[in-house]
XYZ file of C-alpha atoms in Angstrom:
701
model
C 19.414 144.212 80.795
C 22.631 143.309 82.629
C 23.087 140.202 80.456
C 22.725 142.302 77.292
C 25.182 144.878 78.622
C 27.786 142.198 79.337
C 27.285 140.635 75.889
C 27.582 144.031 74.171
C 30.788 144.798 76.053
C 32.293 141.471 74.979
C 31.302 142.076 71.331
C 32.715 145.608 71.265
C 36.116 144.663 72.667
C 38.870 144.313 70.078
C 40.207 141.356 72.075
C 38.699 137.930 72.742
C 38.602 136.728 76.357
C 41.419 134.286 76.982
C 39.281 132.002 79.150
C 36.244 132.019 76.886
C 38.576 131.314 73.961
C 39.953 128.300 75.826
C 36.455 126.905 76.417
C 35.826 127.214 72.685
C 39.019 125.238 72.129
C 37.678 122.452 74.354
C 34.554 122.437 72.184
C 36.824 121.649 69.231
C 38.223 118.704 71.195
C 34.651 117.611 72.021
C 33.958 117.772 68.296
C 36.437 114.904 67.862
C 34.371 112.797 70.283
C 31.336 113.460 68.085
C 33.104 112.391 64.888
C 31.333 109.246 63.664
C 34.254 108.457 61.336
C 36.385 107.647 64.379
C 36.204 104.388 66.319
C 34.251 104.370 69.572
C 37.537 104.045 71.466
C 39.069 107.077 69.776
C 35.890 109.030 70.468
C 36.063 108.015 74.134
C 39.701 109.123 74.142
C 38.751 112.633 73.105
C 35.912 112.647 75.633
C 38.419 111.788 78.364
C 40.723 114.555 77.100
C 37.926 117.135 77.368
C 37.479 116.083 81.005
C 41.209 116.364 81.777
C 41.332 119.731 80.034
C 38.382 121.013 82.050
C 39.934 119.850 85.334
C 43.089 121.814 84.574
C 41.053 124.805 83.432
C 39.222 124.988 86.749
C 42.340 124.377 88.820
C 44.440 126.991 87.037
C 42.322 129.545 85.191
C 39.251 129.620 87.446
C 41.609 129.227 90.396
C 43.539 132.284 89.234
C 40.298 134.280 88.934
C 39.435 133.379 92.525
C 42.839 134.602 93.665
C 41.590 138.058 92.659
C 38.064 137.615 94.021
C 39.085 136.151 97.392
C 41.749 138.766 98.085
C 39.785 141.741 96.783
C 42.148 142.488 93.905
C 40.919 144.236 90.792
C 41.009 142.294 87.545
C 39.883 143.277 84.068
C 39.372 140.555 81.494
C 40.361 141.259 77.883
C 36.684 141.854 77.231
C 36.805 144.698 79.751
C 34.694 142.877 82.359
C 35.546 143.124 86.046
C 36.136 139.965 88.079
C 32.565 139.273 89.325
C 30.617 139.841 86.065
C 33.299 137.853 84.274
C 33.023 135.010 86.804
C 29.303 134.749 86.046
C 29.876 134.773 82.277
C 32.688 132.219 82.490
C 30.832 129.768 84.734
C 27.644 130.089 82.671
C 29.655 129.124 79.594
C 31.305 126.258 81.505
C 27.863 124.926 82.506
C 26.825 125.018 78.859
C 29.928 123.083 77.862
C 29.462 120.412 80.553
C 25.841 119.963 79.494
C 26.931 119.404 75.878
C 29.753 117.124 77.017
C 27.391 114.831 78.923
C 24.741 114.874 76.212
C 27.437 113.609 73.828
C 28.506 110.895 76.259
C 24.971 109.729 77.153
C 23.234 110.064 73.781
C 25.984 109.478 71.218
C 28.625 107.266 72.841
C 27.064 105.123 75.564
C 24.470 103.536 73.230
C 27.379 102.188 71.120
C 29.164 100.396 73.972
C 27.402 97.035 73.847
C 27.897 96.375 70.135
C 31.622 97.116 70.497
C 32.222 94.438 73.116
C 31.832 96.256 76.422
C 29.344 98.001 78.667
C 29.208 100.116 81.813
C 26.600 98.602 84.122
C 25.127 99.078 87.575
C 25.448 96.267 90.135
C 21.723 95.552 89.829
C 22.214 94.751 86.127
C 24.671 91.928 86.863
C 23.899 88.226 87.133
C 23.759 86.600 90.547
C 27.180 84.987 90.038
C 28.674 88.332 88.963
C 27.194 90.045 92.002
C 28.902 87.475 94.228
C 32.244 88.358 92.602
C 31.571 92.050 93.179
C 30.594 91.342 96.794
C 33.876 89.505 97.345
C 35.836 92.382 95.767
C 34.100 94.845 98.075
C 34.796 92.796 101.206
C 38.425 92.021 100.447
C 39.654 95.137 98.648
C 37.369 98.147 98.912
C 35.898 97.920 102.405
C 39.227 97.878 104.318
C 40.275 101.127 102.558
C 37.136 103.160 103.304
C 37.198 105.662 106.165
C 33.907 107.359 107.101
C 34.505 110.901 108.413
C 31.563 112.368 110.320
C 31.028 116.115 110.588
C 29.006 117.329 113.572
C 29.324 119.371 116.760
C 32.024 117.021 118.046
C 34.021 116.414 114.874
C 35.737 119.041 112.751
C 35.255 119.308 109.017
C 37.515 116.745 107.291
C 40.012 117.613 104.553
C 38.432 116.365 101.341
C 41.015 115.753 98.671
C 41.087 117.417 95.282
C 39.367 115.514 92.447
C 38.586 112.341 94.406
C 35.087 110.891 94.267
C 33.377 111.358 97.620
C 30.124 110.166 99.140
C 28.250 112.532 101.402
C 25.994 110.257 103.454
C 23.230 111.844 105.506
C 22.221 109.645 108.457
C 19.599 110.041 111.158
C 19.511 108.895 114.760
C 16.931 109.616 117.451
C 18.511 111.046 120.562
C 16.352 112.112 123.490
C 13.273 111.875 121.273
C 14.812 114.361 118.799
C 15.856 113.385 115.307
C 19.460 114.301 114.512
C 20.721 114.378 110.913
C 24.442 114.217 110.337
C 26.667 114.189 107.268
C 29.485 111.688 106.965
C 32.012 111.820 104.132
C 33.527 108.737 102.540
C 36.293 109.366 99.995
C 36.987 106.682 97.428
C 40.729 105.905 97.393
C 42.392 107.177 94.240
C 44.667 104.124 93.960
C 41.784 101.750 93.189
C 40.678 101.150 89.597
C 37.592 103.170 88.735
C 35.865 100.126 87.244
C 35.649 96.544 88.423
C 35.999 94.398 85.305
C 33.937 91.285 84.588
C 34.586 89.102 81.540
C 31.514 87.712 79.842
C 31.695 85.514 76.780
C 30.686 88.270 74.413
C 31.831 91.405 76.213
C 33.644 93.034 79.112
C 31.520 94.631 81.807
C 32.842 97.690 83.639
C 31.169 98.310 87.005
C 31.880 101.763 88.526
C 33.497 101.455 91.942
C 31.173 104.093 93.388
C 28.167 101.957 92.490
C 29.700 98.985 94.306
C 30.176 101.138 97.407
C 26.660 102.552 97.122
C 25.343 98.980 96.898
C 27.100 98.072 100.146
C 26.954 101.447 101.916
C 25.016 100.012 104.865
C 28.134 98.067 105.845
C 29.608 101.432 106.895
C 26.535 102.710 108.733
C 25.128 100.088 111.042
C 22.109 100.714 113.271
C 21.411 104.188 111.871
C 18.951 105.348 109.263
C 20.483 106.385 105.940
C 18.543 109.388 104.675
C 20.486 109.987 101.453
C 23.665 108.969 99.665
C 25.213 111.664 97.472
C 28.241 111.293 95.197
C 30.298 114.398 94.479
C 33.763 115.539 93.452
C 35.507 118.843 94.118
C 38.151 120.773 92.242
C 40.446 123.029 94.244
C 42.431 126.080 93.201
C 45.742 124.775 91.892
C 47.134 128.119 90.720
C 50.132 129.330 92.619
C 52.997 131.599 91.744
C 56.449 131.483 93.281
C 57.316 134.492 95.398
C 59.532 136.864 93.490
C 62.981 136.841 94.991
C 66.395 138.141 94.081
C 67.980 135.714 96.528
C 69.930 133.408 94.243
C 70.490 130.992 97.132
C 66.755 130.443 97.715
C 65.886 126.759 97.986
C 63.373 126.518 95.171
C 62.977 122.769 95.536
C 61.728 123.130 99.108
C 59.509 126.019 98.072
C 57.861 123.914 95.386
C 57.374 121.044 97.845
C 55.556 123.430 100.204
C 53.362 124.714 97.362
C 52.472 121.157 96.361
C 51.196 120.535 99.880
C 49.106 123.714 99.891
C 47.600 122.731 96.535
C 45.756 119.959 98.420
C 44.076 122.590 100.606
C 43.305 125.184 97.942
C 39.896 126.837 97.888
C 37.122 124.900 96.157
C 36.266 126.357 92.737
C 33.995 123.613 91.392
C 31.734 120.928 92.804
C 30.383 118.148 90.598
C 27.452 116.333 92.174
C 24.891 113.772 91.076
C 21.249 114.715 90.671
C 18.956 115.470 93.613
C 21.618 115.862 96.303
C 20.684 116.283 99.957
C 19.708 119.918 100.711
C 21.367 119.585 104.133
C 24.670 118.435 102.617
C 24.595 121.117 99.948
C 23.895 123.851 102.510
C 26.835 122.712 104.642
C 29.241 122.442 101.703
C 28.277 125.735 100.074
C 28.748 127.605 103.345
C 31.963 125.781 104.153
C 33.572 126.422 100.769
C 31.957 129.813 100.038
C 30.508 128.663 96.724
C 27.111 129.118 95.092
C 25.074 127.464 92.362
C 27.433 128.803 89.674
C 30.196 126.582 91.103
C 27.933 123.516 91.351
C 27.679 121.229 88.315
C 24.911 118.637 88.464
C 25.988 115.557 86.543
C 23.503 113.325 84.739
C 25.780 110.287 84.626
C 29.343 109.127 85.268
C 31.206 111.797 87.259
C 34.822 112.282 86.103
C 35.000 111.135 82.502
C 38.786 110.822 82.763
C 38.010 107.321 84.031
C 37.227 106.311 80.447
C 40.972 105.803 79.965
C 40.607 102.453 81.770
C 38.321 101.287 78.961
C 40.366 102.866 76.162
C 43.627 101.315 77.404
C 42.183 97.880 78.050
C 44.388 95.277 76.387
C 41.442 93.815 74.474
C 40.609 97.123 72.789
C 44.036 98.576 72.049
C 44.033 97.044 68.587
C 40.850 98.928 67.748
C 42.222 102.373 68.543
C 43.871 104.800 66.148
C 46.878 103.199 64.467
C 49.857 105.474 64.224
C 51.890 104.935 61.058
C 55.604 104.227 61.417
C 57.745 107.397 61.341
C 59.395 108.420 58.096
C 63.003 109.419 57.568
C 63.542 113.204 57.875
C 63.980 114.901 54.511
C 67.398 116.140 55.615
C 68.680 112.655 56.553
C 69.614 109.863 54.128
C 67.485 106.724 54.213
C 70.420 104.528 55.239
C 71.845 104.601 58.760
C 74.602 107.168 59.249
C 77.104 108.068 61.940
C 75.330 111.133 63.372
C 78.521 112.623 64.804
C 80.081 112.543 61.346
C 76.930 113.476 59.432
C 76.157 116.552 61.532
C 79.604 117.990 60.853
C 78.501 118.568 57.269
C 74.691 118.755 57.440
C 71.963 120.319 59.545
C 68.877 118.185 60.210
C 65.315 119.404 60.723
C 63.016 116.979 62.540
C 59.238 117.208 62.285
C 57.609 115.095 64.992
C 55.767 112.749 65.238
C 56.182 112.126 61.504
C 59.927 111.916 62.164
C 60.977 109.871 65.167
C 62.716 111.415 68.175
C 65.133 108.498 67.966
C 67.988 110.473 66.304
C 68.062 112.840 69.305
C 67.759 110.168 72.014
C 70.222 107.851 70.245
C 72.730 110.698 69.896
C 72.435 111.432 73.615
C 72.829 107.743 74.501
C 75.882 107.441 72.292
C 77.355 110.613 73.789
C 77.014 109.069 77.261
C 79.294 106.194 76.189
C 81.557 107.982 73.697
C 85.089 108.393 75.111
C 85.604 111.653 73.196
C 82.550 113.414 74.634
C 83.619 115.819 77.360
C 80.295 117.194 78.498
C 76.532 117.467 78.034
C 74.316 120.444 78.826
C 70.525 120.219 78.680
C 67.310 121.942 79.729
C 64.476 119.648 80.814
C 60.833 120.639 81.179
C 58.926 117.341 80.993
C 60.191 113.755 80.814
C 58.663 110.401 79.972
C 58.146 107.635 82.514
C 61.302 105.516 82.679
C 62.996 108.136 80.563
C 65.846 107.124 78.270
C 67.020 110.743 78.479
C 67.528 110.505 82.236
C 69.172 107.097 81.834
C 71.636 108.531 79.295
C 72.525 111.493 81.515
C 73.067 109.162 84.483
C 75.315 106.956 82.354
C 77.258 109.994 81.133
C 77.878 111.126 84.722
C 78.952 107.604 85.721
C 81.415 107.677 82.823
C 83.011 110.838 84.180
C 81.587 113.362 81.748
C 80.567 116.838 82.864
C 76.758 116.894 82.867
C 74.814 120.104 83.504
C 71.021 119.911 83.639
C 68.520 122.657 84.227
C 65.411 120.927 85.594
C 62.301 123.088 85.605
C 60.589 122.128 88.856
C 57.764 124.561 88.134
C 56.524 122.512 85.132
C 52.831 122.389 86.050
C 51.713 119.018 87.476
C 55.160 117.510 86.771
C 56.825 119.232 89.737
C 57.175 116.096 91.858
C 58.496 113.979 89.001
C 61.092 116.609 88.038
C 62.278 117.020 91.622
C 62.687 113.255 91.925
C 64.542 112.930 88.615
C 66.747 115.907 89.449
C 67.718 114.379 92.788
C 68.645 111.116 91.021
C 70.942 113.008 88.675
C 72.501 114.954 91.544
C 73.329 111.730 93.371
C 75.049 110.464 90.216
C 77.278 113.541 90.126
C 75.448 115.755 87.635
C 75.385 119.517 88.100
C 71.652 120.206 88.512
C 69.933 123.582 88.623
C 66.297 123.713 89.695
C 64.883 126.606 87.708
C 65.850 130.250 87.573
C 64.587 132.558 90.292
C 61.145 133.879 89.339
C 61.242 132.578 85.747
C 60.063 129.247 84.378
C 62.569 127.668 81.980
C 60.497 126.474 79.034
C 63.127 126.436 76.300
C 64.301 123.090 74.887
C 68.055 122.862 74.315
C 70.772 120.235 74.312
C 74.492 120.609 73.713
C 77.067 117.809 73.453
C 80.723 118.902 73.659
C 83.074 116.461 71.902
C 86.842 116.558 71.473
C 87.805 115.656 67.916
C 91.530 115.729 67.338
C 92.852 119.203 68.068
C 89.447 120.874 68.138
C 86.183 120.648 70.031
C 82.872 120.276 68.197
C 79.587 121.305 69.783
C 76.521 119.325 68.728
C 73.341 121.317 69.299
C 69.703 120.308 69.444
C 67.033 122.980 69.885
C 63.301 122.697 69.333
C 59.708 123.281 70.308
C 59.036 119.968 72.071
C 59.964 118.379 75.374
C 62.582 115.666 75.781
C 59.807 113.151 76.303
C 59.825 110.047 74.127
C 56.143 109.361 74.838
C 54.654 112.738 73.919
C 56.996 112.981 70.909
C 54.752 110.326 69.326
C 51.603 112.359 69.971
C 52.633 116.036 69.670
C 53.651 117.817 66.498
C 56.968 119.595 67.032
C 59.962 120.853 65.083
C 63.592 120.715 66.104
C 67.047 121.303 64.678
C 70.256 119.248 64.968
C 73.405 121.114 63.966
C 77.105 121.724 64.562
C 76.977 125.166 62.951
C 79.298 127.397 64.977
C 76.847 130.299 65.063
C 74.182 128.152 66.737
C 76.829 126.596 68.980
C 78.063 130.019 70.094
C 74.528 131.304 70.723
C 73.473 128.211 72.658
C 76.689 128.238 74.726
C 76.047 131.859 75.621
C 72.434 131.048 76.445
C 73.460 128.243 78.811
C 75.861 130.657 80.513
C 72.957 133.051 81.025
C 70.582 130.495 82.492
C 73.095 128.606 84.639
C 75.300 131.498 85.695
C 75.380 135.283 85.757
C 76.043 136.431 82.212
C 74.536 139.043 79.889
C 75.585 138.438 76.264
C 75.651 141.398 73.900
C 73.435 139.754 71.302
C 72.598 136.463 69.657
C 72.824 136.027 65.927
C 70.329 133.187 65.476
C 68.296 133.266 68.700
C 65.421 135.396 69.957
C 65.175 134.998 73.705
C 62.954 135.924 76.604
C 62.415 137.321 79.164
C 64.593 140.163 77.898
C 63.924 140.940 74.259
C 61.748 138.435 72.390
C 58.556 140.496 72.372
C 60.316 143.565 71.004
C 62.213 141.554 68.403
C 59.000 139.955 67.135
C 57.306 143.351 67.086
C 60.166 144.718 64.987
C 59.774 141.837 62.518
C 56.036 142.611 62.256
C 56.722 146.338 61.818
C 59.199 145.571 59.070
C 56.439 143.782 57.129
C 54.152 146.806 57.662
C 56.853 149.175 56.354
C 57.319 147.008 53.266
C 53.576 146.912 52.632
C 53.349 150.706 52.858
C 56.144 150.973 50.289
C 54.232 148.701 47.940
C 56.677 145.833 48.459
C 55.680 142.205 48.904
C 54.919 141.352 52.533
C 53.360 138.593 54.574
C 53.333 136.834 57.934
C 52.456 133.198 58.668
C 52.708 131.990 62.261
C 51.864 128.626 63.814
C 51.610 128.576 67.615
C 49.641 127.088 70.493
C 48.274 130.319 71.951
C 47.999 134.017 71.026
C 47.300 136.303 73.969
C 49.850 139.146 74.295
C 48.090 142.493 73.687
C 51.204 144.348 72.524
C 51.857 141.867 69.729
C 48.153 141.655 68.853
C 48.077 145.430 68.462
C 51.054 145.219 66.098
C 49.215 142.603 64.041
C 46.254 144.998 63.820
C 48.524 147.839 62.647
C 50.212 145.580 60.082
C 46.823 144.433 58.817
C 45.741 148.050 58.324
C 48.995 148.638 56.423
C 48.003 145.841 54.028
C 50.107 142.931 55.319
C 48.403 139.560 54.736
C 48.620 137.691 58.053
C 47.760 133.997 58.360
C 47.724 132.590 61.883
C 47.458 128.925 62.851
C 46.583 128.931 66.556
C 45.608 125.622 68.121
C 44.171 126.867 71.412
C 43.647 130.307 72.915
C 43.364 133.199 70.465
C 42.600 136.655 71.865
C 42.893 138.396 68.475
C 39.735 139.131 66.470
C 40.281 138.286 62.780
C 38.415 139.902 59.923
C 37.011 142.913 61.792
C 36.352 145.852 59.516
C 39.002 148.592 59.726
C 40.964 146.579 62.287
C 41.969 143.119 61.119
C 40.544 142.641 57.626
C 43.804 141.097 56.368
C 44.114 138.581 59.221
C 42.836 135.004 59.133
C 43.014 132.516 62.009
C 42.603 128.774 61.876
C 42.915 126.092 64.536
C 44.011 122.524 63.787
C 42.639 119.897 66.181
C 42.847 116.198 65.402
C 44.731 113.002 66.202
C 47.928 114.829 67.162
C 48.280 117.754 69.508
C 49.624 120.668 67.476
C 52.566 121.853 69.582
C 55.078 123.150 67.035
C 55.815 126.866 66.780
C 56.930 128.346 63.460
C 57.211 132.052 62.618
C 57.485 133.149 58.966
C 58.174 136.738 57.838
C 58.381 137.431 54.091
C 60.974 140.214 54.495
C 60.673 141.381 50.868
C 61.813 138.043 49.466
C 64.610 137.433 51.995
C 62.311 135.439 54.250
C 63.046 134.708 57.890
C 61.668 131.579 59.568
C 61.995 130.820 63.281
C 61.095 127.725 65.287
C 61.189 127.217 69.015
C 59.459 126.964 72.354
C 57.585 130.275 72.661
C 53.966 131.175 72.061
C 52.740 134.761 71.814
C 51.761 135.076 75.445
C 52.580 137.441 78.281
C 54.024 134.544 80.265
C 56.258 133.520 77.331
C 57.743 137.005 77.070
C 57.840 138.151 80.706
C 57.813 135.126 82.990
C 59.558 132.372 81.076
C 62.968 131.575 79.696
C 62.222 130.881 76.029
C 64.118 130.752 72.764
C 63.215 130.927 69.098
C 65.889 129.863 66.612
C 66.365 131.186 63.094
C 66.316 128.423 60.472
C 69.292 129.714 58.525
C 69.912 126.763 56.204
C 68.004 127.433 52.963
C 67.033 123.790 52.413
C 65.684 123.429 55.958
C 63.906 126.770 55.673
C 62.030 125.420 52.640
C 61.037 122.384 54.729
C 59.631 124.676 57.431
C 57.752 126.744 54.839
C 56.412 123.470 53.451
C 55.017 122.567 56.882
C 53.240 125.927 57.123
C 51.953 125.683 53.561
C 50.211 122.355 54.067
C 48.862 123.344 57.463
C 47.112 126.211 55.685
C 45.687 123.782 53.104
C 44.351 121.244 55.637
C 40.590 120.785 55.219
C 40.019 117.851 57.580
C 41.292 118.994 60.983
C 40.949 122.759 60.557
C 38.517 125.195 62.149
C 38.237 128.750 60.832
C 37.889 131.455 63.467
C 35.239 134.093 62.866
C 35.226 137.708 63.979
C 32.996 136.990 66.990
C 35.388 134.344 68.335
C 33.383 131.319 67.206
C 34.851 128.633 64.932
C 33.549 126.977 61.785
C 34.703 123.454 60.866
C 36.517 123.351 57.538
C 35.262 120.632 55.203
C 36.466 119.714 51.692
C 34.253 120.995 48.884
C 32.710 118.481 46.485
C 35.579 118.529 43.958
C 38.322 119.638 46.344
C 41.338 117.502 47.187
C 41.156 116.126 50.739
C 44.187 117.257 52.715
C 44.682 115.833 56.189
C 48.056 117.017 57.491
C 48.060 114.337 60.182
C 48.249 111.755 57.388
C 49.957 113.778 54.677
C 53.306 114.212 56.438
C 53.556 110.443 56.931
C 52.701 109.623 53.341
C 55.168 111.980 51.683
C 52.483 112.269 48.994
C 53.081 115.968 48.571
C 55.409 118.294 46.759
C 58.530 119.233 48.688
C 59.129 122.175 46.392
C 56.582 124.710 47.573
C 56.615 128.081 45.862
C 57.022 130.565 48.680
C 54.681 133.028 46.994
C 51.818 130.576 47.630
C 52.303 131.013 51.362
C 51.343 134.692 51.499
């Protein structure tokens, strides 16, 4: 009865649960691993991504839920469920996903390994000569790094690290004619490769490190009886929020460093364990970590599928993975090489990554660092690549005596340490570095180069949806704008003054910003479409984002739908809106695009009775984007570039290869081309240029 009541409550709600919606998104990623048209290595890549996604989900979303449960705070999910019933529903769904994930790995992928030149084998399946190699590797490399940590009446419970493979070894000794069972923990060092590699003539053999240790476990436990050997892995709560503070002198860098240390000790929210674990060990761990069977995931095979990256990235297999085409020249740039400083004085440029390279932006920054006429550079940084050319250019600019101001967001999840380190490097070089803004996370992506040209100063502006990361720019779809237009330059200058100083501009002409006004400005744009629809005028909204979660905006979409506004939403991940519900959202459709590239671009189109407005930028429709982040959306004012942006939306709506259509109940249906229908794969189309660049705007809505 209780199960039916919970299900009914979820169905009746006009909102979809954010967390359940995310798990459905990970199913769409798992769908890529099941795609037999992809190579085995690409399928393994998506399998590894589902594992990474799930790790983050447990650390952050399940961790956040436990913040409420552990401290007795009330929480209502969008479905209306309180924290404990929702916990049960969420973890039940997670168990279902993990079961499907491992069935895919064991039944669909693993049987293909051998015929593609590799295999994952146990030590017992190796030849005698291979076993001798493994034995030598254990003695010389693994054994010296292992530290058994016993837990008994004389030894406290050890700190077991987040997401490291751990053996729980139950041993027995006879003391004073009484058998004593004890549990000893052995963590596998995270700096060792997950697989030991053996080259055979016809294939590469990958031997899991845990199986090597299991094979030699007696070397760690001499003269005692080993009762059981149990492999497990824990995930700890990684969700933390900076204390709200009005103290502008607070040392946020030190605060983040403290939080990073506490992350290692966060409460356990998930335990993955191999089959038939020791009852004694499980009793101890459940009591110690205050978890129950809902938190325990019994794994049928390889624990931590992220380790598949070692196989995917192996030098022998890289040629067999997905081949990314070379980038094409942006529509707004000539094919021949141009002087970007000169070109941008007369033309705006819209970049659509990864189809267009990030090179024009990075090259412009590198040239600015050396250019004698450049006076200063201002930039916001959220995530950077390893050995970043962006950092190198900023360091060079500072060395050359230019004024360099950088806002480094040290609260960029899981990149905190890297950003602190890079920020400190820039500080030492003489850059003016700001580490975030009080209680807000700076997520906007902006760059300004100030250059003296004769008697005047020209400001070169770059603003977009993607990070200044050369690596992810090849894998994420994003849009960005390069311009010297004075309106953008004025707005961006004012915005930098706000985020680096203490300024409150009256208004921006081309920017919508948060945390102050973005939600209300978007709501007004939606209401304007509803007013036009009620007057019998043409109306329409098309929005492409990563996530849709903010209730206030969702409610405005519902009202606009009732007024007759056609609303087409392209939402890659979380979507809390219910499309197609009678008398609520009949005029709203939602699709998700999941494929070779991670859809990261945000574009907002409003028909505006024929005077359409299109915005790009960093913000999704989420509470955090409006209330807890510094974000910016930029109006695409140039008519030619606006048509390019509309073109991007148009073909995203036509895609029938990577698209999933969301149904009213929150489930998704894979879109497939009909028998006589043209196949449109946007992840190939924008490289090929085999499409019309003159889209009729009426086709969009």
